[in-house]
Structures are given as C-alpha cells and as structure tokens.
Short mmCIF file of C-alpha atoms and ligand atoms in Angstrom, two decimals:
data_model
loop_
_atom_site.label_atom_id
_atom_site.label_comp_id
_atom_site.label_asym_id
_atom_site.label_seq_id
_atom_site.Cartn_x
_atom_site.Cartn_y
_atom_site.Cartn_z
CA MET A 243 76.08 -82.71 194.36
CA ALA A 244 79.02 -80.45 194.97
CA ASP A 245 78.88 -77.60 197.42
CA GLY A 246 81.02 -75.33 195.08
CA ARG A 247 84.49 -75.50 193.22
CA LEU A 248 88.10 -75.05 193.88
CA VAL A 249 89.96 -73.90 190.95
CA ILE A 250 93.75 -74.74 190.88
CA GLY A 251 96.65 -74.54 188.60
CA THR A 252 99.08 -77.17 186.82
CA GLN A 253 99.72 -79.40 189.99
CA ARG A 254 103.35 -79.95 188.79
CA TYR A 255 104.16 -76.31 189.31
CA SER A 256 101.51 -74.44 191.26
CA SER A 257 102.66 -74.25 195.03
CA TRP A 258 99.88 -71.67 195.87
CA SER A 259 97.28 -74.01 194.64
CA LEU A 260 98.93 -77.04 196.48
CA ARG A 261 98.21 -74.92 199.79
CA GLY A 262 94.61 -74.29 199.09
CA TRP A 263 93.90 -77.66 197.90
CA LEU A 264 95.42 -79.10 201.10
CA ALA A 265 93.38 -76.83 203.33
CA VAL A 266 90.22 -77.74 201.46
CA ARG A 267 90.83 -81.49 201.47
CA LEU A 268 91.78 -81.35 205.20
CA ALA A 269 88.50 -79.58 206.05
CA GLY A 270 86.51 -82.08 203.97
CA LEU A 271 84.56 -79.60 201.74
CA THR A 272 82.75 -81.21 199.00
CA VAL A 273 83.76 -79.05 196.00
CA ASP A 274 84.60 -79.91 192.47
CA ILE A 275 88.54 -79.49 191.52
CA ASP A 276 88.88 -77.71 188.38
CA VAL A 277 92.56 -77.53 187.15
CA ILE A 278 93.71 -74.85 184.68
CA PRO A 279 97.02 -75.18 183.12
CA LEU A 280 99.30 -72.35 183.82
CA ALA A 281 101.02 -70.25 181.26
CA GLY A 282 104.08 -69.16 183.43
CA GLY A 283 104.90 -65.75 184.42
CA GLY A 284 101.68 -64.92 185.72
CA ARG A 285 100.18 -64.83 182.31
CA THR A 286 97.30 -67.41 182.54
CA ALA A 287 94.54 -65.74 180.43
CA ALA A 288 91.85 -68.18 181.73
CA LEU A 289 92.51 -66.96 185.25
CA LYS A 290 92.09 -63.20 184.50
CA THR A 291 88.44 -63.39 184.36
CA LEU A 292 87.92 -66.22 186.66
CA SER A 293 89.08 -65.11 190.06
CA PRO A 294 89.12 -61.61 191.65
CA ASN A 295 92.99 -61.52 191.75
CA GLY A 296 93.47 -63.35 188.30
CA CYS A 297 94.99 -66.14 190.38
CA VAL A 298 94.62 -69.55 191.72
CA PRO A 299 93.61 -71.12 194.11
CA TYR A 300 90.34 -69.96 193.89
CA LEU A 301 87.15 -71.21 196.05
CA GLU A 302 83.54 -70.89 195.72
CA HIS A 303 81.75 -72.81 198.53
CA HIS A 304 78.00 -72.26 199.57
CA GLY A 305 77.99 -68.82 197.89
CA ALA A 306 81.09 -67.73 199.64
CA VAL A 307 84.10 -66.47 197.23
CA VAL A 308 87.45 -66.90 198.67
CA TRP A 309 90.87 -66.13 196.82
CA ASP A 310 94.34 -66.31 198.02
CA SER A 311 95.85 -69.35 199.72
CA LEU A 312 95.75 -67.94 203.22
CA SER A 313 92.26 -66.62 203.00
CA ILE A 314 91.13 -70.16 201.97
CA ALA A 315 93.15 -71.92 204.71
CA GLU A 316 91.34 -69.61 207.27
CA TYR A 317 87.91 -70.11 205.59
CA CYS A 318 88.60 -73.95 205.80
CA ALA A 319 89.41 -73.53 209.54
CA GLU A 320 86.11 -71.87 210.21
CA GLN A 321 84.72 -75.28 208.66
CA ASP A 322 87.31 -77.16 210.85
CA PRO A 323 88.92 -75.75 213.54
CA ASP A 324 91.40 -78.37 214.16
CA LEU A 325 93.34 -76.90 211.02
CA TRP A 326 95.09 -74.64 213.65
CA PRO A 327 96.50 -76.03 217.07
CA ALA A 328 93.89 -75.90 219.86
CA ASP A 329 96.38 -74.28 222.21
CA ARG A 330 96.25 -70.58 222.18
CA CYS A 331 100.11 -70.11 222.24
CA ALA A 332 100.79 -72.87 219.62
CA ARG A 333 97.96 -71.50 217.42
CA ALA A 334 99.48 -67.94 217.43
CA VAL A 335 102.97 -69.33 216.34
CA ALA A 336 101.09 -71.60 213.64
CA ARG A 337 99.29 -68.48 212.33
CA SER A 338 102.43 -66.30 212.46
CA ILE A 339 104.59 -68.99 210.67
CA ALA A 340 101.95 -69.28 208.11
CA ALA A 341 101.91 -65.78 207.66
CA GLU A 342 105.60 -65.51 207.23
CA MET A 343 105.69 -68.04 204.63
CA HIS A 344 102.80 -66.24 202.70
CA SER A 345 104.68 -63.00 202.76
CA GLY A 346 108.09 -64.00 202.60
CA PHE A 347 110.85 -66.22 201.49
CA HIS A 348 111.25 -64.60 198.25
CA ALA A 349 114.67 -65.86 197.40
CA VAL A 350 113.69 -69.41 197.67
CA ARG A 351 110.26 -68.97 195.89
CA SER A 352 111.93 -67.42 192.89
CA ALA A 353 115.38 -69.28 192.77
CA LEU A 354 113.68 -72.93 193.48
CA PRO A 355 110.37 -72.99 191.64
CA MET A 356 108.17 -76.12 192.47
CA ASN A 357 108.58 -78.77 189.84
CA LEU A 358 107.32 -82.09 190.97
CA GLY A 359 109.04 -83.69 188.08
CA ARG A 360 112.52 -82.52 188.88
CA ASP A 361 114.88 -85.24 190.09
CA LYS A 362 116.52 -84.60 193.48
CA ARG A 363 119.72 -82.43 192.46
CA PRO A 364 120.89 -78.85 193.39
CA PRO A 365 120.41 -76.07 190.93
CA ALA A 366 123.64 -76.02 188.65
CA ALA A 367 124.17 -72.46 189.64
CA GLY A 368 124.29 -73.48 193.47
CA PHE A 369 122.43 -71.68 196.20
CA ASP A 370 123.21 -67.87 196.71
CA GLU A 371 123.46 -66.05 199.89
CA ASP A 372 119.74 -64.87 199.93
CA VAL A 373 118.38 -68.39 199.39
CA LEU A 374 120.71 -69.89 201.99
CA LYS A 375 119.30 -67.25 204.57
CA ASP A 376 115.79 -68.29 203.78
CA ILE A 377 116.63 -71.90 203.74
CA ALA A 378 118.19 -71.32 207.25
CA ARG A 379 115.18 -69.27 208.50
CA ILE A 380 112.76 -72.05 207.46
CA ASP A 381 114.96 -74.69 209.24
CA THR A 382 114.67 -72.70 212.43
CA LEU A 383 110.91 -72.33 212.18
CA TRP A 384 110.50 -76.08 211.43
CA THR A 385 112.92 -77.20 214.27
CA ASP A 386 111.29 -74.65 216.86
CA ALA A 387 107.68 -75.67 216.24
CA ARG A 388 108.79 -79.66 216.05
CA THR A 389 110.56 -79.07 219.32
CA ARG A 390 108.15 -77.07 221.16
CA PHE A 391 104.95 -78.02 219.98
CA GLY A 392 105.16 -81.12 217.69
CA GLN A 393 106.34 -83.96 220.29
CA ASP A 394 103.17 -86.00 219.94
CA GLY A 395 103.44 -86.30 216.26
CA ALA A 396 105.39 -86.01 213.07
CA PHE A 397 104.06 -82.82 212.22
CA LEU A 398 104.93 -78.84 213.14
CA PHE A 399 102.10 -78.92 215.75
CA GLY A 400 101.88 -82.67 216.61
CA ALA A 401 100.15 -85.37 215.24
CA ALA A 402 97.58 -83.58 212.97
CA PHE A 403 98.59 -82.27 209.46
CA GLY A 404 97.20 -78.69 209.67
CA ASN A 405 97.21 -75.15 208.05
CA ALA A 406 100.73 -74.58 208.94
CA ASP A 407 101.93 -77.77 207.38
CA ALA A 408 99.89 -76.85 204.44
CA MET A 409 101.50 -73.62 203.95
CA PHE A 410 105.00 -75.18 204.11
CA ALA A 411 104.09 -78.36 201.94
CA PRO A 412 105.28 -76.71 198.67
CA VAL A 413 108.57 -75.75 200.32
CA VAL A 414 109.03 -79.45 201.48
CA ALA A 415 108.50 -80.34 197.61
CA ARG A 416 111.05 -77.73 196.85
CA PHE A 417 113.88 -78.72 199.35
CA LEU A 418 113.33 -82.26 198.34
CA SER A 419 113.78 -81.70 194.71
CA TYR A 420 116.79 -79.17 194.78
CA ASP A 421 118.40 -81.16 197.55
CA VAL A 422 118.94 -78.21 199.77
CA PRO A 423 121.80 -78.30 202.27
CA GLY A 424 121.93 -77.05 205.94
CA LEU A 425 118.80 -78.49 207.19
CA SER A 426 118.60 -80.14 210.64
CA ASP A 427 117.78 -83.83 211.04
CA ILE A 428 114.59 -82.68 212.70
CA SER A 429 113.72 -80.72 209.43
CA ARG A 430 114.65 -83.65 207.18
CA GLN A 431 112.31 -86.20 209.30
CA TYR A 432 109.59 -83.69 209.11
CA MET A 433 110.04 -83.27 205.47
CA GLU A 434 109.64 -87.00 204.77
CA ALA A 435 106.50 -87.06 207.05
CA VAL A 436 105.03 -84.45 204.79
CA ARG A 437 105.90 -86.22 201.55
CA GLN A 438 104.44 -89.44 202.97
CA HIS A 439 101.20 -87.85 203.93
CA PRO A 440 98.42 -89.40 202.07
CA LEU A 441 97.09 -85.96 200.74
CA MET A 442 100.68 -85.21 199.44
CA ARG A 443 100.92 -88.73 197.84
CA ASP A 444 97.54 -87.84 195.94
CA TRP A 445 98.75 -84.58 194.77
CA TYR A 446 101.96 -85.98 193.31
CA ALA A 447 100.11 -88.85 191.84
CA GLN A 448 97.63 -86.41 190.09
CA ALA A 449 100.55 -84.07 189.02
CA ALA A 450 102.22 -87.09 187.30
CA GLN A 451 99.22 -87.67 185.40
CA GLU A 452 99.20 -84.26 183.83
CA PRO A 453 99.61 -83.95 180.19
CA THR A 454 103.26 -83.34 179.13
CA ASP A 455 102.04 -80.42 176.95
CA TRP A 456 101.19 -78.54 180.02
CA HIS A 457 105.13 -78.72 180.94
CA LEU A 458 106.50 -75.19 180.65
CA ASP A 459 110.25 -74.68 179.44
CA VAL A 460 110.97 -71.83 181.89
CA TYR A 461 110.71 -74.55 184.70
CA GLU A 462 111.65 -77.72 182.95
CA SER A 463 114.73 -76.09 181.52
CA LEU A 464 116.15 -74.97 184.71
CA ALA A 465 119.62 -76.73 185.16
N1 GSH B 18 99.13 -64.65 197.25
C1 GSH B 18 98.55 -65.51 196.27
C2 GSH B 18 99.34 -66.01 195.17
C3 GSH B 18 98.69 -66.79 194.24
C4 GSH B 18 99.37 -67.14 192.85
O1 GSH B 18 100.37 -66.13 192.61
N2 GSH B 18 98.95 -68.19 192.16
C5 GSH B 18 99.75 -68.21 190.72
C6 GSH B 18 99.78 -69.80 190.27
S1 GSH B 18 100.84 -70.58 191.70
C7 GSH B 18 98.64 -67.78 189.82
O2 GSH B 18 97.54 -67.96 189.78
N3 GSH B 18 99.47 -66.94 188.82
C8 GSH B 18 98.60 -66.29 187.67
C9 GSH B 18 98.74 -66.65 186.45
O3 GSH B 18 99.34 -67.77 186.29
O4 GSH B 18 98.19 -66.06 185.62
C10 GSH B 18 97.88 -66.73 197.26
O5 GSH B 18 98.36 -66.92 198.22
O6 GSH B 18 97.00 -67.45 196.59
#
C-alpha cells in the first residue's frame, strides 16, 4: 500500500513535475504517481481544486502536504539526506544553485519550453540576448560545480545524482532538444550523464507513451 501520492503534469512538457518526481524517486518514497494532462498556459482546471497553489508537482506523504518543486526536494532530503552533498560548503552551493534555478532563468524557461518530443534543433528565431545570458550563467554554474565538487563522479556534486541535478534536469532536456550554443565540454559531458541516468531514461520512456491527444499546439508548433 502506498504512503501517499505525487501528482504531476504531462511528462512531455512539465519541467516542474520532472524536478519533483526525480526528488521523490531518488528518496525512494512509496507513493502513487497520478499524471494530469496539462491544458497549457497555466489553465489546467483539474489542478485548481487539487493543490494549494493550483500547480503540479504536488505531494501527499504520510499526512504531509507539500507543493512546489523546491519544497518537495527539501522534504525528500529530510527522508534521504544524501540528496544534498554531505560537505557543508558543497551543500551551500548546491542549495544556492537549486534556488537560483527555481527563481530565475526566465528567458530560457519562456523561450525554450520543455518538449521531450522535439528533435534536436535550434528555434527558428534563434537565441536572443537574454537567452544567451541565461545559457552562459548556467554553463558557469555547471562548470564550476563539476570542477570544484564533482570530480569523483559525473554529476554536479560527484557520483550521486542529487537535488541540484534534479533542479537542472529539465534544463538539460531543453538544452539538448534546442541544441543550444556556447556550452563548455564539461557541461556537455554533464548533460549526457544526466540524460543517461536511469530515472531520466524512465521519465523519457513514460513521456513517449503519453496519448497524442495530450499534445499541445502551443509547444508542438514552436518552429
Ligand atoms: N514554482 C512552482 C511552479 C509549478 C508550475 O508552474 N507547474 C506548472 C506545470 S509545469 C503548473 O502546474 N501549471 C498550472 C496549470 O497548468 O494549470 C514549482 O516549483 O513547483
């Protein structure tokens, strides 16, 4: 019997859901996963009466109610502290970059929406200055974390795929599908490691099984 449930949106598109789902799976919570097809533009009626903020991801676990991806990541780290690095200074950086992802990078998020079905190609309109600035900042964060803290493995803070990687996993998906320019070799290797992580393979496989009538023109028609 499950200890609760995690509600997520269409896996093809829902970048915030991916973050919450990764944290829940990494922590090994035994919860049912309910997928709700998103309507696009924040107008998914079924969510408005479901979660306190009308959004996914949304977690119920042993009587606790948790919404918002970063809160879910923190809740999961209470169950499994290894989701953050053990070293205090590394952990401070991991939390900071996870928070920076959560509150920032608006240009990348709006110009390059996650669509796991998109073939690897740049947007027809190219990359504007704000998007390139976000890409450069993310490249710096990844390169810095990998160089300073990640030497003993393939992820930002080493061998373990943790909360910081979970927060950036949808960015990896975007950077791959929009074939973004200007990334260091270190970032490119990191993206490949994230893409090949078993949980990411699972997520992509599940997304590929979603009914095609869940596809949204607003994302599919992006040239
Ligand atoms: N800050 C929130 C953002 C969550 C969010 O915007 N989720 C989107 C799906 S990716 C959503 O639920 N939108 C509402 C809707 O489709 O009605 C978080 O980190 O979880």
